[in-house]
Short mmCIF file of C-alpha atoms in Angstrom, two decimals:
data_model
loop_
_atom_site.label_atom_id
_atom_site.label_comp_id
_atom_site.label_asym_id
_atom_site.label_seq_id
_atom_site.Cartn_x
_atom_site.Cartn_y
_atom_site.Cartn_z
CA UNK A 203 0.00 0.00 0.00
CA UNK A 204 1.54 3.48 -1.18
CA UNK A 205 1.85 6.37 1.64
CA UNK A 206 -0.31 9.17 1.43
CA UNK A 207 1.88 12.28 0.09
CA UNK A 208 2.61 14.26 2.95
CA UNK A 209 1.35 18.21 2.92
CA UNK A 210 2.84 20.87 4.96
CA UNK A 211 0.07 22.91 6.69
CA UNK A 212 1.17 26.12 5.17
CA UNK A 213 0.21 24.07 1.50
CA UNK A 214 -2.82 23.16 3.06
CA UNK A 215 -3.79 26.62 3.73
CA UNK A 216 -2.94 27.91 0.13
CA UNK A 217 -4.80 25.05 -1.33
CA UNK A 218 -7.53 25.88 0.79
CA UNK A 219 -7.90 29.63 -0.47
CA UNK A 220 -6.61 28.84 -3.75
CA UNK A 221 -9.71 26.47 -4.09
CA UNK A 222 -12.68 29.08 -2.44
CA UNK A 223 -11.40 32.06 -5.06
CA UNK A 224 -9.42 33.88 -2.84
CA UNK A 225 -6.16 33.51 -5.11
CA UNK A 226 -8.17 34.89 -7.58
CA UNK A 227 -7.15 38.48 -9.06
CA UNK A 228 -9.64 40.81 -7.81
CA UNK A 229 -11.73 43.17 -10.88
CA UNK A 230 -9.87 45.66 -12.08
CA UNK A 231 -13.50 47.16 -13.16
CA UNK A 232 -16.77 46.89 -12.60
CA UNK A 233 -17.50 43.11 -11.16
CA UNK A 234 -19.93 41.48 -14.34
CA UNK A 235 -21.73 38.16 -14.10
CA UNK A 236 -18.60 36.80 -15.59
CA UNK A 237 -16.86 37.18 -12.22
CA UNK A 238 -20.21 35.97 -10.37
CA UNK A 239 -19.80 32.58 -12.45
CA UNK A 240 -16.40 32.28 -11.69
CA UNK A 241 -16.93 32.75 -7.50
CA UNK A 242 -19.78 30.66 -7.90
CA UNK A 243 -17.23 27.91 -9.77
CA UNK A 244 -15.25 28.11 -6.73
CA UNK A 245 -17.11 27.73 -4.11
CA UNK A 246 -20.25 25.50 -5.42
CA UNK A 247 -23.05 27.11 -3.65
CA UNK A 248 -23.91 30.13 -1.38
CA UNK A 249 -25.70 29.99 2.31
CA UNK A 250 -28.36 32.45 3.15
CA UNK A 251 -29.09 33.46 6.38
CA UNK A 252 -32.02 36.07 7.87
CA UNK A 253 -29.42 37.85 9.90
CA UNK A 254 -29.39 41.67 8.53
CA UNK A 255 -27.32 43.24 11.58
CA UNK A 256 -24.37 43.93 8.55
CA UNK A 257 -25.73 42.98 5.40
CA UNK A 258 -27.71 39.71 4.17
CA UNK A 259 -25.30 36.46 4.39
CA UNK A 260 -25.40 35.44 0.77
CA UNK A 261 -24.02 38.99 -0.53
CA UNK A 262 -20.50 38.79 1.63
CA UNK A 263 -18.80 35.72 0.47
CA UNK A 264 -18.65 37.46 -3.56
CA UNK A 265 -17.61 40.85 -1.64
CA UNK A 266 -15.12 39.08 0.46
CA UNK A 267 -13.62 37.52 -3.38
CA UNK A 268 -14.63 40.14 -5.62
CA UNK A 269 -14.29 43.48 -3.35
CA UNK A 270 -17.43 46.19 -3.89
CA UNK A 271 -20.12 44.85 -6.52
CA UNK A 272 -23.47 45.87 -7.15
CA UNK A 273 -26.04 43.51 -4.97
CA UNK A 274 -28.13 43.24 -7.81
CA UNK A 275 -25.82 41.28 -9.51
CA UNK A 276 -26.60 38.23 -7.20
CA UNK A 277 -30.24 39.32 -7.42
CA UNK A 278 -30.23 39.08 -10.94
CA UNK A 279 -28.53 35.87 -11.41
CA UNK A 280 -30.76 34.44 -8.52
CA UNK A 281 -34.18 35.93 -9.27
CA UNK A 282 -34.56 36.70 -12.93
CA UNK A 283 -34.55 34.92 -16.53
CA UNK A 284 -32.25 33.63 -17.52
CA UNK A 285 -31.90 32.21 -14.10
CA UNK A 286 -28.74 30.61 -12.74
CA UNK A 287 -29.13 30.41 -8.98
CA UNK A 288 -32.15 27.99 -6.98
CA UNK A 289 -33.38 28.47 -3.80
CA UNK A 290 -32.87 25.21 -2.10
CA UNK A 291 -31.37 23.08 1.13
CA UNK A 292 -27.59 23.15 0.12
CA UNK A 293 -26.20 23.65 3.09
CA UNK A 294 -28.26 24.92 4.79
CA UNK A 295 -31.07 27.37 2.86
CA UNK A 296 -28.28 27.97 -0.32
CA UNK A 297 -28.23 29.50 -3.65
CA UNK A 298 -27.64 26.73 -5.21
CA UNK A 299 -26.48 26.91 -9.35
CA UNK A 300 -29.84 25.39 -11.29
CA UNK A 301 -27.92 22.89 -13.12
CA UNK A 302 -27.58 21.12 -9.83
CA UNK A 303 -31.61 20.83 -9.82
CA UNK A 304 -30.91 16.77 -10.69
CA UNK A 305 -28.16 16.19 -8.19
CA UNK A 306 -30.76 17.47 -5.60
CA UNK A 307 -33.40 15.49 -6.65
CA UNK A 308 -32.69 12.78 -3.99
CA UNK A 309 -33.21 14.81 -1.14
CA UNK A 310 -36.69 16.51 -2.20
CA UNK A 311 -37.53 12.51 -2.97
CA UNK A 312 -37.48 12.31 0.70
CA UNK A 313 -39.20 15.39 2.24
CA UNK A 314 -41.68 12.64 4.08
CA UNK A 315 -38.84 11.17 5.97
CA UNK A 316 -36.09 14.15 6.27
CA UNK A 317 -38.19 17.22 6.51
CA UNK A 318 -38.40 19.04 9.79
CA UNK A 319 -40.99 17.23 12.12
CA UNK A 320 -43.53 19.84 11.91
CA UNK A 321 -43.91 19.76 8.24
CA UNK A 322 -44.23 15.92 8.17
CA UNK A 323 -47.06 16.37 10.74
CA UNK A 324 -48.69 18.88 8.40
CA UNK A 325 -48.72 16.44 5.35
CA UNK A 326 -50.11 13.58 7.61
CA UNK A 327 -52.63 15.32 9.44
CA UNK A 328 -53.98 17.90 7.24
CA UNK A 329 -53.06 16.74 3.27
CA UNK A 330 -55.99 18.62 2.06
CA UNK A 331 -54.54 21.85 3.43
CA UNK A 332 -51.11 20.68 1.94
CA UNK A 333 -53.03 20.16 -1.66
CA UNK A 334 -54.82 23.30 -1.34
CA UNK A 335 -51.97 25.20 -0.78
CA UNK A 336 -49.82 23.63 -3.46
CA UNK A 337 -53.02 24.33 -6.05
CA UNK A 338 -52.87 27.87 -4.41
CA UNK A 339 -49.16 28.51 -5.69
CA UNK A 340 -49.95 26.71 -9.27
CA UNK A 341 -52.65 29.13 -9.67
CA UNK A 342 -51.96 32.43 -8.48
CA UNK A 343 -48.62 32.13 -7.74
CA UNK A 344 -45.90 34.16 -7.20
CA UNK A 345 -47.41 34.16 -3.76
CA UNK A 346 -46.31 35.39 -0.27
CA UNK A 347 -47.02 33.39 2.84
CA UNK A 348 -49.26 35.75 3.88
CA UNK A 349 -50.88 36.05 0.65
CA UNK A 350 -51.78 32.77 0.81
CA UNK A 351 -53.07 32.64 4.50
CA UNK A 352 -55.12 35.28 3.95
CA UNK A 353 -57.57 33.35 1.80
CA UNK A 354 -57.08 29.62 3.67
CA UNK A 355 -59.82 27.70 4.53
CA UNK A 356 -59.32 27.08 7.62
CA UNK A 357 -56.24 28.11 10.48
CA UNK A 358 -54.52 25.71 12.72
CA UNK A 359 -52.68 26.44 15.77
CA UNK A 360 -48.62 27.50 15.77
CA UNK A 361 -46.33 24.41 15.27
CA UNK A 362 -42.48 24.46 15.83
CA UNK A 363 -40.75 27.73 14.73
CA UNK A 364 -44.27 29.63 15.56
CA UNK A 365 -45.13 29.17 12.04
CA UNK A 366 -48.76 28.89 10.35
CA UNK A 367 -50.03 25.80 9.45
CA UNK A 368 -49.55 27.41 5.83
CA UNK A 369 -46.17 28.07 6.57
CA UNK A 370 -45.52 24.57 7.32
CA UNK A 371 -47.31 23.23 4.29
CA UNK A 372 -45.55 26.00 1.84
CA UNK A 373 -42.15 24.62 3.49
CA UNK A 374 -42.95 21.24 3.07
CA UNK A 375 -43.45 21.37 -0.41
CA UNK A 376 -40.46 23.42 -1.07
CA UNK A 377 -38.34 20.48 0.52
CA UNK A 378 -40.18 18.33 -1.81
CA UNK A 379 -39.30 20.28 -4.68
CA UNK A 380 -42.99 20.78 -5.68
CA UNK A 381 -42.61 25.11 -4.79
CA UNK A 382 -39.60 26.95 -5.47
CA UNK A 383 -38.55 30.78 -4.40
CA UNK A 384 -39.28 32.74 -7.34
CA UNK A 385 -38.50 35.99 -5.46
CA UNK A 386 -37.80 37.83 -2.27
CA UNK A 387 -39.89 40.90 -1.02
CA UNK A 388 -37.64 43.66 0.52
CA UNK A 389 -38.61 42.46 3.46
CA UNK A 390 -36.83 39.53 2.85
CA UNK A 391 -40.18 36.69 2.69
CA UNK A 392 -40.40 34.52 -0.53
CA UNK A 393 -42.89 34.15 -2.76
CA UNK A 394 -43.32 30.91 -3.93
CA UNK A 395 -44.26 29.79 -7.40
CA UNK A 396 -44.47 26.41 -9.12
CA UNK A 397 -41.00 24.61 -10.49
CA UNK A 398 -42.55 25.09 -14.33
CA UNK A 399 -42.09 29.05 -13.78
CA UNK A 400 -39.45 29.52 -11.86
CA UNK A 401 -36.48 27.23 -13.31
CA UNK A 402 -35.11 26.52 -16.85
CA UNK A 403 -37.07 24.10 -18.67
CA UNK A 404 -34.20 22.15 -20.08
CA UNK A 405 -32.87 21.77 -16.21
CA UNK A 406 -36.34 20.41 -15.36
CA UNK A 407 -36.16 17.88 -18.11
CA UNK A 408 -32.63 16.69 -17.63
CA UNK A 409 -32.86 13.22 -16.15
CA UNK A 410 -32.34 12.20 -12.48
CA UNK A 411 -29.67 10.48 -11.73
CA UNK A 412 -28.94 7.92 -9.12
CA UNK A 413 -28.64 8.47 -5.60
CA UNK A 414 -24.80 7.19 -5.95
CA UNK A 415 -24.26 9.12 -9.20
CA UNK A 416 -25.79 12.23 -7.27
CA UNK A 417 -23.61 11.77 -4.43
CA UNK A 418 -20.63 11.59 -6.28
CA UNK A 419 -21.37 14.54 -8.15
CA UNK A 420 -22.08 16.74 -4.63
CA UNK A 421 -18.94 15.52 -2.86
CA UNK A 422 -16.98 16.38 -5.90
CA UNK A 423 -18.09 19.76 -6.18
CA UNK A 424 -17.27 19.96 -2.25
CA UNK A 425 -13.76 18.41 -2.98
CA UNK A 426 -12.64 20.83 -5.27
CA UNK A 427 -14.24 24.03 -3.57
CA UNK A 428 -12.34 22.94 -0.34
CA UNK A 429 -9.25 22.02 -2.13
CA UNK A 430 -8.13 20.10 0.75
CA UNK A 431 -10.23 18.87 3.08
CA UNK A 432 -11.06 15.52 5.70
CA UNK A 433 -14.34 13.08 4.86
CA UNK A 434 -16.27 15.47 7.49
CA UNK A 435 -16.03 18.36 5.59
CA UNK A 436 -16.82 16.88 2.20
CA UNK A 437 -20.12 15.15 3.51
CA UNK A 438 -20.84 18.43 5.41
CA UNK A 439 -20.66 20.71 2.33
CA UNK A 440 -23.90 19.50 0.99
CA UNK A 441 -24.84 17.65 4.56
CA UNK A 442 -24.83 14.19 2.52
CA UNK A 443 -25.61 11.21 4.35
CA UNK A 444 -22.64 9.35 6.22
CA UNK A 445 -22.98 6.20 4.12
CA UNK A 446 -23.74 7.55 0.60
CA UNK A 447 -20.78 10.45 1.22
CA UNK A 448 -17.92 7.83 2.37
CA UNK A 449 -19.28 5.48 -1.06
CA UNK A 450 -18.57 8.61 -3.26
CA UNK A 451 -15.41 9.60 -1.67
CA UNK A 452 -14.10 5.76 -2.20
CA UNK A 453 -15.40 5.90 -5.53
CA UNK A 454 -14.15 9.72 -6.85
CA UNK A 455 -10.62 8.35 -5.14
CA UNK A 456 -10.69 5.22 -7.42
CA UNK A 457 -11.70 7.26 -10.79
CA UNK A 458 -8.17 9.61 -9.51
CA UNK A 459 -10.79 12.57 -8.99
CA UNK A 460 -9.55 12.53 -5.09
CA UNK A 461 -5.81 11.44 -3.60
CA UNK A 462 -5.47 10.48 -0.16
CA UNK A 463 -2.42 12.88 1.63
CA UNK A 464 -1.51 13.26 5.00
CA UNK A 465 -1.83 16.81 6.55
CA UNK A 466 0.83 18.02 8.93
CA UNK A 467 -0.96 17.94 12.05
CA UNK A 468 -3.86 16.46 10.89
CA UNK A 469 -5.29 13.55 12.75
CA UNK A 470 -7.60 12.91 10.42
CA UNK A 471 -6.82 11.01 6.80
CA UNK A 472 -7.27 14.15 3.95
CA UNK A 473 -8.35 14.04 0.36
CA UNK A 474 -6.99 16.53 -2.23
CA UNK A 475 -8.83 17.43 -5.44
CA UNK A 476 -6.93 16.73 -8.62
CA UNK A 477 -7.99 20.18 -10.05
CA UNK A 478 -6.50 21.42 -6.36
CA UNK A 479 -3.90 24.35 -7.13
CA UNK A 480 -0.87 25.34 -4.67
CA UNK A 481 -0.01 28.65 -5.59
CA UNK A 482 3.72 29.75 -3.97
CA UNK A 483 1.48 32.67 -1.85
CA UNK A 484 -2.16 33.82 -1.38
CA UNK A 485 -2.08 37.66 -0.92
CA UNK A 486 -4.80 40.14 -0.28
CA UNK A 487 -6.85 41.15 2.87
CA UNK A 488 -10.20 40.87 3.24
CA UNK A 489 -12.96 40.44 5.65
CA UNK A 490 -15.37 36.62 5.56
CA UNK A 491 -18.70 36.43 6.30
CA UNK A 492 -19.70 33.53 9.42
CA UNK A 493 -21.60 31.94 6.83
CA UNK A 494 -18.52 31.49 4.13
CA UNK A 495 -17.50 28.09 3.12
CA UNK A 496 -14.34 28.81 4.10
CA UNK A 497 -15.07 28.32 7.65
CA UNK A 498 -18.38 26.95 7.55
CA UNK A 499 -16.61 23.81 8.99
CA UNK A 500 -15.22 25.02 12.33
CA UNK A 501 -13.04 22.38 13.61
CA UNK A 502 -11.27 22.49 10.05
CA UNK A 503 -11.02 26.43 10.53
CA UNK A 504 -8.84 25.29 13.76
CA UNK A 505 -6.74 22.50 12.10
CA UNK A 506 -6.06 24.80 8.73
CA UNK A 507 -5.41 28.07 10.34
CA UNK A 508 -5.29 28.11 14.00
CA UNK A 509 -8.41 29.97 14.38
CA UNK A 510 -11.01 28.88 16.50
CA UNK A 511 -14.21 30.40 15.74
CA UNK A 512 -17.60 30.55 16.74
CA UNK A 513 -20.62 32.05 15.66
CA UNK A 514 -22.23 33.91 19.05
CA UNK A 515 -25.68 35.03 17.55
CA UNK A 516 -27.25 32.67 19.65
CA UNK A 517 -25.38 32.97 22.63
CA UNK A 518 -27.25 35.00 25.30
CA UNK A 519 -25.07 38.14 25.66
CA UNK A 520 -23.00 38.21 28.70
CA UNK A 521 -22.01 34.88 27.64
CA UNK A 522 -20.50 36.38 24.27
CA UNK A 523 -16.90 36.07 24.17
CA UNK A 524 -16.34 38.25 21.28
CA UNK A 525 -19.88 39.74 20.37
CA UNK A 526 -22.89 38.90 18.14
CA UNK A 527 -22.33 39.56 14.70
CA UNK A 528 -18.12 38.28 14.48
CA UNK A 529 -16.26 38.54 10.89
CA UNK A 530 -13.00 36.98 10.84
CA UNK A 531 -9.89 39.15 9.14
CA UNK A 532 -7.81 37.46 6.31
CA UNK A 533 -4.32 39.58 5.79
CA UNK A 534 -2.66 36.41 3.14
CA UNK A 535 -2.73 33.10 4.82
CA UNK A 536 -3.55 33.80 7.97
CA UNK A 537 -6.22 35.40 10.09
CA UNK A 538 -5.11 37.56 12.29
CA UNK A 539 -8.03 39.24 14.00
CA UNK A 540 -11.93 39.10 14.71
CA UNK A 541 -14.47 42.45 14.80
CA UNK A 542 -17.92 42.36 15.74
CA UNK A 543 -19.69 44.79 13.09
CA UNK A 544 -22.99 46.16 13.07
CA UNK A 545 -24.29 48.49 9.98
CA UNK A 546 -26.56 51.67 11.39
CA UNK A 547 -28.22 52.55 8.37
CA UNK A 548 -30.35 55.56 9.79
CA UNK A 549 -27.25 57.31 10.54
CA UNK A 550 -25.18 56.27 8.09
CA UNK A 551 -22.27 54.65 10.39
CA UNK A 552 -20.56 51.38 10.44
CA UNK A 553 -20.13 50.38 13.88
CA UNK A 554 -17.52 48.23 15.45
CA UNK A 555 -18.64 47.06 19.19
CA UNK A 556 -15.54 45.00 19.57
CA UNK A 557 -12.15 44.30 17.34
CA UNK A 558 -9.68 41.89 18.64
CA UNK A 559 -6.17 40.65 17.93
CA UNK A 560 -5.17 36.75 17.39
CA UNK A 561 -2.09 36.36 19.39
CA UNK A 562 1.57 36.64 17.52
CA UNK A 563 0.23 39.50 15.08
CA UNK A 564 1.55 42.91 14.94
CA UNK A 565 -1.57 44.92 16.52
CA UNK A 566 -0.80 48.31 14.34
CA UNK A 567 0.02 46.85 11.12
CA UNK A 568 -2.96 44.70 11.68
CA UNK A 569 -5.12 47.29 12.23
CA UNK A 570 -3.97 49.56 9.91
CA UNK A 571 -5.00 47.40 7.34
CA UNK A 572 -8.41 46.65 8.97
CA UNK A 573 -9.00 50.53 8.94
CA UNK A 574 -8.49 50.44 5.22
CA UNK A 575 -10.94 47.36 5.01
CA UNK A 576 -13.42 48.25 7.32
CA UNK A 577 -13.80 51.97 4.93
CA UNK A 578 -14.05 49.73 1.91
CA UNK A 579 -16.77 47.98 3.34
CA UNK A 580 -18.21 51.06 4.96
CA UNK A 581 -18.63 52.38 1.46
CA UNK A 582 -20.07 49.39 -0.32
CA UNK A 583 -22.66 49.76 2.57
CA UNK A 584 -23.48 52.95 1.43
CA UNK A 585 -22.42 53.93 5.08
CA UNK A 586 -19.99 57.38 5.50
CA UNK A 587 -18.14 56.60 8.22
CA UNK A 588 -16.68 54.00 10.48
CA UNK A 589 -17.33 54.48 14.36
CA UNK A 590 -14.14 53.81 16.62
CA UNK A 591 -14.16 49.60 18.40
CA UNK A 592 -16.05 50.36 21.73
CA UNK A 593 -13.98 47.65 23.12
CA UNK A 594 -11.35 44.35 22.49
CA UNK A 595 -7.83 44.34 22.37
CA UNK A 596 -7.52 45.70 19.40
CA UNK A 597 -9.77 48.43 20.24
CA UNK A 598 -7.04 51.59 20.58
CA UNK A 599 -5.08 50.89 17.70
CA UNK A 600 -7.50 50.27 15.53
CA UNK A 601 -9.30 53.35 16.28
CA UNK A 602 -6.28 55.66 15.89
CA UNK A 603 -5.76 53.62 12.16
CA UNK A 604 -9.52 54.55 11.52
CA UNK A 605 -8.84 58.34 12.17
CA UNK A 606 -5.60 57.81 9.82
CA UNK A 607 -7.37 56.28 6.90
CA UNK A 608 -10.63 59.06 7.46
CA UNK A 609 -7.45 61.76 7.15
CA UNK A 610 -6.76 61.10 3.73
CA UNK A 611 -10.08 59.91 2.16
#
């Protein structure tokens, strides 16, 4: 039996950036859907969130590869003909590229056993609701939640999340496949619409495939968007099932699509993409959203980059170690500090309640740079200026670098 190759960590780590975009050259103009397509090639899929404290999830991860770019963009590639980008349980609620439609296919085939438990109770105790709201959205649809509760037959007590027994029968069927998002609301709600309106006929008629074949095509995407990466974090990209996802990765390793190599430091036995690039350096700084797929996986964060991270949202607050809404900063290969952001939109002010260090960086040069980034960001906003870090550790010099970069804008 042949070794795995060995790989330093600091390989790893370019790999791992090289693979999500981020050794990408940034526009030199105006980002186009050209540079969409390419992010999207990188990282397979984007995860959407309902957190607004900063800006929507799914916008950050292009801004954090492509710099400032119009919103609409996204929009436009994800909401209107011809349409490129599905609504759809990726990982997590994703944009998801349509041509992946088929690859899904297996998972809406089992909405009646995977779906959260209150939509299965929907379906088994009140399928005429279920059928009268699916004939609702093939009607009259695009529809609203609320559009459609507003003529039901009949209500039914809150289940689960506090959501209407409409709710629960609009989400079952978009599990199932039967209703996809055909747009948002500026309020952020969907409104659903049948599949026949919303996606690309030819994507609808392409064949299913297999469950295996299907597999193999979603842990492939996740092997070369992560480069590098343990059988965790492949299964996890898509959240495949243990048994299908370790079949694919066996069977993508066979076909020479995967190589086994062994990770300095690394307990765990790694797989590297045979598209996987190791450029000699991965430059550029940059902030990344805490839904990126570059650290959706936290204990891979850890092992790649010594950076242990956690999302606090849903910590109760004097519990927060670092604050609520925490973006990691990216100077090259390393991260080398955390802020907590929050974007006050009345006033027109990007505000930092915390900004902290990681230990063995340089806390001016660090911030320095983070004053340039957090201006850039500021203005893609549409915010004027950047408030000083109430507190951290990285608190005073970053707000002297603030008052620098404000000097000479």
């Amino acid at each position: 039996m042949v070794a795995p190759e060995p790989l330093s960590l600091a390989q790893a780590r370019r790999v791992a950036l090289a693979a999500q975009g981020f050794a990408d050259p940034t526009p030199t103009g105006a980002p186009t859907r050209r540079h969409l397509r390419r992010v999207l090639d990188r990282i397979g899929l984007i995860q959407m969130d309902s957190v607004n404290v900063l800006q929507r999830a799914h916008y950050l991860p292009l801004y954090s590869r492509l710099g400032p770019y119009p919103t609409a963009l996204l929009d436009s590639a994800a909401y209107r003909r011809p349409r490129e980008l599905f609504e759809y349980w990726g990982h997590e609620a994703s944009l998801v590229p349509v041509a992946l439609h088929p690859a899904l296919r297996w998972r809406m085939a089992r909405a009646h056993s995977d779906a959260w438990g209150g939509m299965r109770r929907i379906v088994a105790e009140q399928p005429a609701l279920v059928s009268w709201v699916r004939d609702e959205v093939a009607a009259r649809g695009p529809l609203t939640v609320a559009e459609i509760e507003h003529d039901a037959p009949r209500r039914s007590g809150n289940w689960g999340w506090n959501w209407s027994a409409v709710k629960q029968a609009l989400e079952y069927l978009f599990w199932a496949g039967e209703v996809c998002a055909a747009q948002r609301t500026p309020s952020f709600a969907r409104r659903y619409d049948v599949p026949q309106r919303v996606l690309p006929a030819d994507v609808l008629d392409m064949p299913t495939p297999t469950e295996a074949q299907a597999y193999r095509t979603l842990v492939g995407i996740a092997a070369r968007s992560l480069g590098v990466a343990a059988e965790p974090e492949l299964r996890d990209y898509f959240r495949l099932p243990v048994a299908g996802a370790r079949q694919a990765i066996a069977e993508l390793a066979e076909s020479g699509e995967l190589r086994q190599v062994a990770v300095q430091g690394w307990r765990q036995p790694a797989w590297l993409h045979a598209e996987a690039r190791l450029p000699r350096w991965v430059r550029g700084d940059g902030l990344v959203s805490p839904f990126d797929p570059l650290v959706w996986e936290r204990a891979r964060t850890e092992r790649l980059f010594g950076f242990s991270y956690r999302i606090e949202i849903y910590v109760p607050a004097p519990q927060r170690v670092y604050g609520y809404y925490v973006l990691p900063f990216r100077q090259g290969e390393r991260f080398t500090a955390r802020v907590d952001l929050k974007a006050d939109r009345r006033s027109g002010v990007l505000l930092v309640p915390a900004a902290w260090v990681e230990p063995g960086v340089d806390p001016v040069e660090t911030a320095a740079a983070l004053a340039v980034e957090l201006y850039r960001l500021a203005g893609w906003l549409g915010l004027d200026t950047v408030a000083p870090p109430a507190s951290g550790d990285l608190a005073a010099p970053l707000a002297a670098a603030l008052v620098d970069v404000a000097g000479v804008r």
